[in-house]
Every structure is written in structure tokens, then in C-alpha cells.
Amino acid sequence: MKHVEKALTKKAAHGPDVDITKYEMGPGSMDAIDDLGKAPRDLAEKMGEVGVVTDEGARDGSLLIVNNAVGHCSLRVSDGMELMPLDRALEKYDGLKDHMWKLVEPDKDKFTATAYTEKATGYFIRIKEGHHIKNPIQTCMMIGKDRSIQNLHNIIVVEKGASCEIITGCATGNQAGDSLHIGISEFYVKEGGSLTYSMIHSWGSGTVVRPRTGVKLEKNARFTNNYVILHPVGTMQSAPVVHLDGEGASCRLNTVCLAHKGSDVDTGGTVYLNAPDTSAEIISRSITKGGRMVARGRLVGNVEKVRAHLECRSIVLDDGGVTLAIPELETKVADVEMTHEAAVGKVERDKVEYLMSRGLTEEQAVGMIIRGFLVGGIRGLPEELERDIDEAIEQANLGD
Amino acid sequence: MLEIKGLHAEAGGREILKGVDLKVKKGETAVLFGPNGSGKSTLLAAIMGYSHCKVTAGSILFDGTDITHLPVDERARMGIGMMMQRPPNVMGVKLGDLVRAAAGGDDVGIKAAADFRLERMLDRDVNVGFSGGEIKRSEILQLTAQSPRFVLLDEPESGVDLESIDLIGTKVKDLLYRRTNCGRRTDGCQAVSALVITHTGQILDYIGADVGYIMQEGAIRCSGRPTDLLNDIREKGYRDCISCRMVVPS
Ligand SMILES: Nc1ncnc2c1ncn2[C@@H]1O[C@H](COP(=O)(O)OP(=O)(O)OP(=O)(O)O)[C@@H](O)[C@H]1O
Ligand SMILES: [Mg+2]
């Protein structure tokens, strides 16, 4: 505990430093919302923006957290999965605490230390052995109070041979733009299991976002992480760490980002390939429209016979922004296949004009190329995410 | 319909077009010959308005309107369509989406894809990894969807195998004579005008041509009946052919 307390002022490895003391813990209680379809209008609108549907028919489970309170939790299938607030899960399962702080170190930086020392809210999702959850499970993290901290800790366990898809929407209410989101996530995917985790963000232009994610994959387990940031944000810094511990495990980390003016986005990921025949792919596609965009990726091959590829591509739309691609490959063994590609450029004029020669306006042509750049070439992106991306591109007026 | 007067243009910082004069009348098909590197594709780029080709003097009139400095999309909307010799790869943009956009959101082009043997290509990124013949078919499909009044065709048949030439020839003919792909035939005399670049003249077996021009070193050096020009070029080669005629249109 001592060393964690010491870390309460420890600067994070990346991203601008933040004075946590200017925020206070957000409210820990709220009136429950039994039916998401009857959620207050502003809440429902925000949920829609980040891919959370109020018609729960399309989801096999829904959970809503506002500030630091679970406001809704429902399941459409009772068989094969559990979805509940983390504190309930800790009461129910004695062993669950052994899954806490195993994949994220509490003294990593001031954000993890804060999450560790303060009471955190969160969810627990468990997919039972051999079960395939058909429709996505949705979770929504909303901040509703200005100058407040949202302090979350989520645990997902996908058991042997099980699979599910989770869509998480993160957003801030209109009056809560200047707030801090801390989110600790620890995901365990057991032998042969599969987890697709997609996150869509719509924060306020002053929001500070500091998620800390650790993922552990056993033999032949698969993990796909889709990180979509298309709306303005104050500063966001995220770098999930994935441990491919079992033979044949594989993961894919996709980031799709639009860095608006005033936004500082630092995303990436680290994958440790710790077992033979594991493979990893880190793909980042970003557009800088006057903001600052850092795309990191680090692949560490610790054993022989692993394959990994890292790709950061960026288009700079407006002058005045900053784009930085930092790919890292690391290994001490000989028999590995690890590659990276990085490219920073502009929307190519000849392509825009080619589309314009078919009658598209310049704005339509640029929009089409940018959409293709962002979502083309990324595998494993759910179709409805693509639709959300289309909408955000339309809103962003990329043609000007 | 198209009138080019004293056109000078630069590409890559060098003057490529050095005073081009050329006319294509309404409903007429003009064919443009000329050795490699003489500036034929650059002329088409200037007519379409591609910015890599910078017009420094002269003018381009379309239907009497000066379009010399109009943006590409405005020219397209006025009815000019172009098949490029080497169109760019557009990663992430599906051919089907472009074909639909070219038809203004309509599905006519998509439905016609099978006739172009492109039904399985609609989900592919535009031009990425396309074979030479696939590029030609995809360009003509896009033009068909777009349905322009004036088409610029840059070597439509080059690199195409013997069987596919028939397909391409027929489709270009349909394009020029506005025959839709569902077999419906619109007014036959409402022919579309065209300016076609060819080295072999094979495409002319399908569409014919009313007038021919020879370009050399960035200017039109000769004009005449397309078949005569082609024969002269075949027999004497470009150099002699041009020195023999030396007809420079005023
Ligand atoms: N963007 C450019 N940058 C530099 N040079 C260029 C550019 N575009 C054209 N050129 C040059 O201009 C000249 C004419 O090129 P163009 O493509 O118009 O020839 P062409 O008559 O179409 O030849 P071909 O029959 O080989 O297609 C060539 O020497 C070419 O290298
Ligand atoms: Mg050419």
C-alpha cells in the first residue's frame, strides 16, 4: 500500500501531466434506470452517439454507469453469461479479488494509484465455458458532473472455448466537459476463448481520459480491440498491454482516430508475445485536423516462432497539428517475424480529382477517401461501428 | 462541342503542351494519335482539369463555355467523363461505392457490373491490385454509370486480351451511342462525343471515328481521315508521316 500511495503523484509515462487534485470524486449513487428506452433524453442522445442502443433487443446485455454509479444492468440471455456491478461480483465470488490488479500495476502512475486507493465502480462480465454470446453486450460509461473524477475498474473473464463481443460507449454530458476518466480494465481470455472489445468515445473538449488496460490470453485465445475516437477530447492517453501467454494466442489492436483542433490523443498498445505461434497486429489509422496525435505501438517477441506486425498510418488534414508515429519492435531471439510500417501524409490530390471526375464534389471525394483510409484495411471492425464512423466523418466536415 | 485554342500547359515543371488547337463537334468521335511522350494524356488531363497539368496559356471551350480553369467536378457535372490511362489506387474505397456515386447514388452501374465481368470486383478497393484489363473494364463501367455527354478515352484497348477487346469495344460503343445495358436503346442519333487516344486503332473497329489528329511534341501536327492517318503511321512511321503532310491546323 505504501508504494502505491507514493505513486499518487507519479507522472504517467506518456501524455501531458494532469493535476488530479483539481477534480473531486464524482457522485457514487443515482436513481436506477430500469428501461434504457426510458432514459432521460440527453442521456439517450449521448448513448446513441457512442453506439449504445436504447432498444435493448439488439443486445444480449446492457450496463450503464453514470459517474461512479451503476444505473442500469440487464441481461437478455440468462444462460452462459453473467453481467453485474463489480462490488456485487466481489461479494459473490471470493476468488475474484485474485483477478484484481494482476494485469495492471497499481503503482504504475498517479491514475492507477488513484484507482487503487479510492473506491472504484465497475462491472464484471463472465462468459461461461463453451458459450457463444450471439449479440453484443453493451456497456456505457458516462460522466455527468463537471470537475469530477470517474473512477472505474472492470473485469472480463471469457472462459474456455467461450466467445463474446462487447461494445463500450464512453461519453461526457454537456455540462461535464472538464472532467477526468480513470478506467482500469483487466481482461482474461481462457483457452480457445475469443473476445472482441470495441470502444467508441465522445468526450468533452476538455475531458482528460486515462484508461489502463491489461489483457491475458491463454492457449489459442483471441482478442480484438477496436478503439474509435472521432469526437473532440481534451487529452486522452491509452496504451493497453496484452500478454499472449498461451501457445497460438493472437490479438489485434485497432485504433481509428480523428484528432480535432485542441485535442491531444496518445494511443497505442504493447503486446508481449510470450509463447510459440502467437501473433499480434497493431493497426492505427488517424487523421489530424489541427490536433496532436501520437500513435505508438510496441511489440515484444520473447520466444521463437512468433509473428507480429505494426502499422501506423496518418493523414494530416490541416496545418497546425502534430502527428507522431512511434513504432517499436523488440526481441532477443532469432526466429521471429516482426515488421512495422509507418506513413504520414496528406490526402492525395490525384485521388481526390479522380473521384471528382466521376461527379463527386471535392468534399464528397475527400470524405470517401478518408472513410476508406480509416476503416479500409482494418479487419474485425463490427459493421455498426463502421456506420458510426461514417456519421462522425460526415459531422466533422472534412472537406473544408 | 469541344474547342481547344492555343493551349499551353506544364506538367512536372516542364512545358508539355505547346500550343494545341483541336475541335470535336457534337456527336463526333475524334481520334488522337502520336508517339509515346508526345503529350496526349496530358492534353486529356488538361481537358478534365487535373491539377497536375497546369494551363499557362490558351483556352478550352465546352459547349461555348470557357472551362479552362473550372474545377474537375464542375466539368464532370457539365457532362465530361474520362477514362484514364493509369488511374490511381484508392485504398479503402470500394469499386461498388464509386460506381454508385458516379451514377449519382443510383444502382444502374452496380446492376451492369456482371456485363463487364466485374460483379466480383465491386467489393475490392478501386484499382488496387486490378489487372490491366480489369482497370479498363472498371473505368468503362464507371463511365457507363456516370453517362457523360463527352468522353475522353485514353487507350481503352491497350493491354487487353483478344477476347476482352470485344467486350470493351462493345461497351465503349454502347457508351457512345447511349445504349443502356438492360438492352433498352435510347435515341440512336443522340450520339455522345468522344476524343479517343489509340496507338493500334483497334478500338476504331467498334466505334469508328470521324476525324483524326496526330500529336507530336506537344502540338497537333496533322489531321485527316483516321484510317488514312493510321495507314500512313503504319507505313512510314510518325516522323515521315508528319513531314509528308505538315498540315498544321490554324
Ligand atoms: N506529372 C508529370 N511530371 C513530369 N513529367 C510529366 C508529367 N506528366 C507528363 N509528363 C511528361 O510529359 C510528357 C508527355 O506525357 P504524356 O503522358 O502526355 O504522353 P503520351 O502522349 O500520353 O504518351 P503515351 O503514348 O506513352 O501514353 C512525357 O515526357 C512525360 O514524362
Ligand atoms: Mg498516354
PDB file of N, CA, C and O in Angstrom, chain A residues 349-358, chain B residues 10 41-55 68 70-72 75 82-84 87-88 139 152:
ATOM      1  N   ARG A 349      -3.940  14.468 -53.914  1.00  0.00           N
ATOM      2  CA  ARG A 349      -4.726  15.265 -54.845  1.00  0.00           C
ATOM      3  C   ARG A 349      -5.233  14.440 -56.038  1.00  0.00           C
ATOM      4  O   ARG A 349      -6.367  14.589 -56.466  1.00  0.00           O
ATOM      5  N   ASP A 350      -4.372  13.580 -56.581  1.00  0.00           N
ATOM      6  CA  ASP A 350      -4.787  12.850 -57.786  1.00  0.00           C
ATOM      7  C   ASP A 350      -5.963  11.928 -57.492  1.00  0.00           C
ATOM      8  O   ASP A 350      -6.845  11.742 -58.323  1.00  0.00           O
ATOM      9  N   LYS A 351      -6.018  11.400 -56.257  1.00  0.00           N
ATOM     10  CA  LYS A 351      -7.139  10.531 -55.901  1.00  0.00           C
ATOM     11  C   LYS A 351      -8.422  11.329 -55.729  1.00  0.00           C
ATOM     12  O   LYS A 351      -9.496  10.913 -56.160  1.00  0.00           O
ATOM     13  N   VAL A 352      -8.280  12.487 -55.099  1.00  0.00           N
ATOM     14  CA  VAL A 352      -9.457  13.344 -54.919  1.00  0.00           C
ATOM     15  C   VAL A 352     -10.022  13.729 -56.284  1.00  0.00           C
ATOM     16  O   VAL A 352     -11.229  13.622 -56.532  1.00  0.00           O
ATOM     17  N   GLU A 353      -9.129  14.128 -57.187  1.00  0.00           N
ATOM     18  CA  GLU A 353      -9.596  14.571 -58.502  1.00  0.00           C
ATOM     19  C   GLU A 353     -10.156  13.418 -59.328  1.00  0.00           C
ATOM     20  O   GLU A 353     -11.097  13.612 -60.111  1.00  0.00           O
ATOM     21  N   TYR A 354      -9.599  12.249 -59.136  1.00  0.00           N
ATOM     22  CA  TYR A 354     -10.120  11.071 -59.837  1.00  0.00           C
ATOM     23  C   TYR A 354     -11.587  10.850 -59.452  1.00  0.00           C
ATOM     24  O   TYR A 354     -12.455  10.665 -60.312  1.00  0.00           O
ATOM     25  N   LEU A 355     -11.868  10.936 -58.157  1.00  0.00           N
ATOM     26  CA  LEU A 355     -13.267  10.770 -57.728  1.00  0.00           C
ATOM     27  C   LEU A 355     -14.117  11.947 -58.195  1.00  0.00           C
ATOM     28  O   LEU A 355     -15.274  11.784 -58.568  1.00  0.00           O
ATOM     29  N   MET A 356     -13.526  13.138 -58.161  1.00  0.00           N
ATOM     30  CA  MET A 356     -14.274  14.315 -58.633  1.00  0.00           C
ATOM     31  C   MET A 356     -14.624  14.191 -60.110  1.00  0.00           C
ATOM     32  O   MET A 356     -15.665  14.677 -60.557  1.00  0.00           O
ATOM     33  N   SER A 357     -13.762  13.531 -60.884  1.00  0.00           N
ATOM     34  CA  SER A 357     -14.037  13.390 -62.317  1.00  0.00           C
ATOM     35  C   SER A 357     -15.243  12.488 -62.552  1.00  0.00           C
ATOM     36  O   SER A 357     -15.761  12.404 -63.650  1.00  0.00           O
ATOM     37  N   ARG A 358     -15.693  11.793 -61.490  1.00  0.00           N
ATOM     38  CA  ARG A 358     -16.922  10.998 -61.600  1.00  0.00           C
ATOM     39  C   ARG A 358     -18.131  11.776 -61.095  1.00  0.00           C
ATOM     40  O   ARG A 358     -19.184  11.215 -60.834  1.00  0.00           O
TER      41      ARG A 358
ATOM     42  N   GLU B  10       1.839  22.951 -68.529  1.00  0.00           N
ATOM     43  CA  GLU B  10       3.021  22.370 -67.902  1.00  0.00           C
ATOM     44  C   GLU B  10       2.633  21.164 -67.049  1.00  0.00           C
ATOM     45  O   GLU B  10       1.552  21.124 -66.480  1.00  0.00           O
ATOM     46  N   SER B  41      -1.860  12.182 -73.237  1.00  0.00           N
ATOM     47  CA  SER B  41      -2.536  12.041 -71.945  1.00  0.00           C
ATOM     48  C   SER B  41      -2.583  13.376 -71.204  1.00  0.00           C
ATOM     49  O   SER B  41      -3.553  13.676 -70.503  1.00  0.00           O
ATOM     50  N   THR B  42      -1.534  14.159 -71.378  1.00  0.00           N
ATOM     51  CA  THR B  42      -1.504  15.466 -70.725  1.00  0.00           C
ATOM     52  C   THR B  42      -2.634  16.351 -71.262  1.00  0.00           C
ATOM     53  O   THR B  42      -3.271  17.087 -70.504  1.00  0.00           O
ATOM     54  N   LEU B  43      -2.893  16.251 -72.560  1.00  0.00           N
ATOM     55  CA  LEU B  43      -3.984  17.034 -73.134  1.00  0.00           C
ATOM     56  C   LEU B  43      -5.318  16.617 -72.510  1.00  0.00           C
ATOM     57  O   LEU B  43      -6.133  17.466 -72.131  1.00  0.00           O
ATOM     58  N   LEU B  44      -5.526  15.324 -72.357  1.00  0.00           N
ATOM     59  CA  LEU B  44      -6.776  14.861 -71.742  1.00  0.00           C
ATOM     60  C   LEU B  44      -6.881  15.344 -70.292  1.00  0.00           C
ATOM     61  O   LEU B  44      -7.953  15.741 -69.843  1.00  0.00           O
ATOM     62  N   ALA B  45      -5.737  15.316 -69.597  1.00  0.00           N
ATOM     63  CA  ALA B  45      -5.735  15.795 -68.210  1.00  0.00           C
ATOM     64  C   ALA B  45      -6.117  17.279 -68.162  1.00  0.00           C
ATOM     65  O   ALA B  45      -6.848  17.716 -67.271  1.00  0.00           O
ATOM     66  N   ALA B  46      -5.641  18.040 -69.142  1.00  0.00           N
ATOM     67  CA  ALA B  46      -5.971  19.470 -69.181  1.00  0.00           C
ATOM     68  C   ALA B  46      -7.461  19.672 -69.439  1.00  0.00           C
ATOM     69  O   ALA B  46      -8.092  20.554 -68.851  1.00  0.00           O
ATOM     70  N   ILE B  47      -8.020  18.830 -70.298  1.00  0.00           N
ATOM     71  CA  ILE B  47      -9.454  18.975 -70.607  1.00  0.00           C
ATOM     72  C   ILE B  47     -10.304  18.621 -69.388  1.00  0.00           C
ATOM     73  O   ILE B  47     -11.297  19.265 -69.085  1.00  0.00           O
ATOM     74  N   MET B  48      -9.875  17.569 -68.655  1.00  0.00           N
ATOM     75  CA  MET B  48     -10.638  17.154 -67.463  1.00  0.00           C
ATOM     76  C   MET B  48     -10.380  18.098 -66.300  1.00  0.00           C
ATOM     77  O   MET B  48     -11.204  18.216 -65.391  1.00  0.00           O
ATOM     78  N   GLY B  49      -9.241  18.774 -66.321  1.00  0.00           N
ATOM     79  CA  GLY B  49      -8.963  19.751 -65.257  1.00  0.00           C
ATOM     80  C   GLY B  49      -8.086  19.243 -64.137  1.00  0.00           C
ATOM     81  O   GLY B  49      -8.073  19.818 -63.048  1.00  0.00           O
ATOM     82  N   TYR B  50      -7.350  18.169 -64.385  1.00  0.00           N
ATOM     83  CA  TYR B  50      -6.452  17.645 -63.351  1.00  0.00           C
ATOM     84  C   TYR B  50      -5.375  18.668 -63.010  1.00  0.00           C
ATOM     85  O   TYR B  50      -4.774  19.256 -63.900  1.00  0.00           O
ATOM     86  N   SER B  51      -5.144  18.843 -61.719  1.00  0.00           N
ATOM     87  CA  SER B  51      -4.271  19.948 -61.322  1.00  0.00           C
ATOM     88  C   SER B  51      -2.790  19.652 -61.550  1.00  0.00           C
ATOM     89  O   SER B  51      -1.976  20.564 -61.498  1.00  0.00           O
ATOM     90  N   HIS B  52      -2.431  18.390 -61.808  1.00  0.00           N
ATOM     91  CA  HIS B  52      -1.014  18.150 -62.092  1.00  0.00           C
ATOM     92  C   HIS B  52      -0.617  18.730 -63.448  1.00  0.00           C
ATOM     93  O   HIS B  52       0.555  18.846 -63.763  1.00  0.00           O
ATOM     94  N   CYS B  53      -1.623  19.105 -64.213  1.00  0.00           N
ATOM     95  CA  CYS B  53      -1.368  19.720 -65.509  1.00  0.00           C
ATOM     96  C   CYS B  53      -1.811  21.184 -65.428  1.00  0.00           C
ATOM     97  O   CYS B  53      -2.987  21.477 -65.251  1.00  0.00           O
ATOM     98  N   LYS B  54      -0.855  22.069 -65.532  1.00  0.00           N
ATOM     99  CA  LYS B  54      -1.143  23.484 -65.298  1.00  0.00           C
ATOM    100  C   LYS B  54      -1.217  24.241 -66.622  1.00  0.00           C
ATOM    101  O   LYS B  54      -0.225  24.347 -67.345  1.00  0.00           O
ATOM    102  N   VAL B  55      -2.395  24.760 -66.921  1.00  0.00           N
ATOM    103  CA  VAL B  55      -2.563  25.504 -68.167  1.00  0.00           C
ATOM    104  C   VAL B  55      -1.938  26.890 -68.009  1.00  0.00           C
ATOM    105  O   VAL B  55      -2.249  27.624 -67.069  1.00  0.00           O
ATOM    106  N   THR B  68     -11.574  26.467 -68.993  1.00  0.00           N
ATOM    107  CA  THR B  68     -10.118  26.317 -68.811  1.00  0.00           C
ATOM    108  C   THR B  68      -9.704  26.195 -67.352  1.00  0.00           C
ATOM    109  O   THR B  68      -8.790  25.455 -67.026  1.00  0.00           O
ATOM    110  N   LEU B  70     -11.974  25.719 -64.632  1.00  0.00           N
ATOM    111  CA  LEU B  70     -13.015  25.174 -63.741  1.00  0.00           C
ATOM    112  C   LEU B  70     -12.495  23.951 -62.993  1.00  0.00           C
ATOM    113  O   LEU B  70     -11.680  23.198 -63.505  1.00  0.00           O
ATOM    114  N   PRO B  71     -12.989  23.731 -61.762  1.00  0.00           N
ATOM    115  CA  PRO B  71     -12.600  22.509 -61.046  1.00  0.00           C
ATOM    116  C   PRO B  71     -13.129  21.245 -61.741  1.00  0.00           C
ATOM    117  O   PRO B  71     -14.105  21.299 -62.489  1.00  0.00           O
ATOM    118  N   VAL B  72     -12.461  20.141 -61.478  1.00  0.00           N
ATOM    119  CA  VAL B  72     -12.773  18.863 -62.118  1.00  0.00           C
ATOM    120  C   VAL B  72     -14.249  18.492 -61.996  1.00  0.00           C
ATOM    121  O   VAL B  72     -14.893  18.092 -62.965  1.00  0.00           O
ATOM    122  N   ARG B  75     -16.632  20.253 -64.318  1.00  0.00           N
ATOM    123  CA  ARG B  75     -16.542  19.744 -65.695  1.00  0.00           C
ATOM    124  C   ARG B  75     -17.302  18.425 -65.800  1.00  0.00           C
ATOM    125  O   ARG B  75     -18.007  18.177 -66.776  1.00  0.00           O
ATOM    126  N   MET B  82     -14.031  10.829 -68.182  1.00  0.00           N
ATOM    127  CA  MET B  82     -12.714  10.428 -68.679  1.00  0.00           C
ATOM    128  C   MET B  82     -12.318   9.039 -68.223  1.00  0.00           C
ATOM    129  O   MET B  82     -12.555   8.644 -67.093  1.00  0.00           O
ATOM    130  N   MET B  83     -11.706   8.315 -69.147  1.00  0.00           N
ATOM    131  CA  MET B  83     -11.100   7.038 -68.811  1.00  0.00           C
ATOM    132  C   MET B  83      -9.599   7.257 -68.829  1.00  0.00           C
ATOM    133  O   MET B  83      -9.017   7.560 -69.861  1.00  0.00           O
ATOM    134  N   MET B  84      -8.998   7.132 -67.649  1.00  0.00           N
ATOM    135  CA  MET B  84      -7.570   7.434 -67.562  1.00  0.00           C
ATOM    136  C   MET B  84      -6.732   6.260 -68.033  1.00  0.00           C
ATOM    137  O   MET B  84      -7.122   5.104 -67.923  1.00  0.00           O
ATOM    138  N   PRO B  87      -5.222   5.115 -63.897  1.00  0.00           N
ATOM    139  CA  PRO B  87      -5.923   5.737 -62.765  1.00  0.00           C
ATOM    140  C   PRO B  87      -5.254   5.353 -61.443  1.00  0.00           C
ATOM    141  O   PRO B  87      -4.610   4.313 -61.363  1.00  0.00           O
ATOM    142  N   PRO B  88      -5.382   6.217 -60.427  1.00  0.00           N
ATOM    143  CA  PRO B  88      -4.702   5.941 -59.150  1.00  0.00           C
ATOM    144  C   PRO B  88      -5.403   4.851 -58.335  1.00  0.00           C
ATOM    145  O   PRO B  88      -6.605   4.632 -58.490  1.00  0.00           O
ATOM    146  N   GLU B 139     -13.011   1.153 -65.520  1.00  0.00           N
ATOM    147  CA  GLU B 139     -13.132   2.546 -65.955  1.00  0.00           C
ATOM    148  C   GLU B 139     -14.377   2.735 -66.839  1.00  0.00           C
ATOM    149  O   GLU B 139     -15.109   3.713 -66.698  1.00  0.00           O
ATOM    150  N   LEU B 152     -13.626  11.193 -72.812  1.00  0.00           N
ATOM    151  CA  LEU B 152     -12.209  11.193 -73.121  1.00  0.00           C
ATOM    152  C   LEU B 152     -11.707   9.793 -72.819  1.00  0.00           C
ATOM    153  O   LEU B 152     -11.834   9.324 -71.694  1.00  0.00           O
TER     154      LEU B 152
END
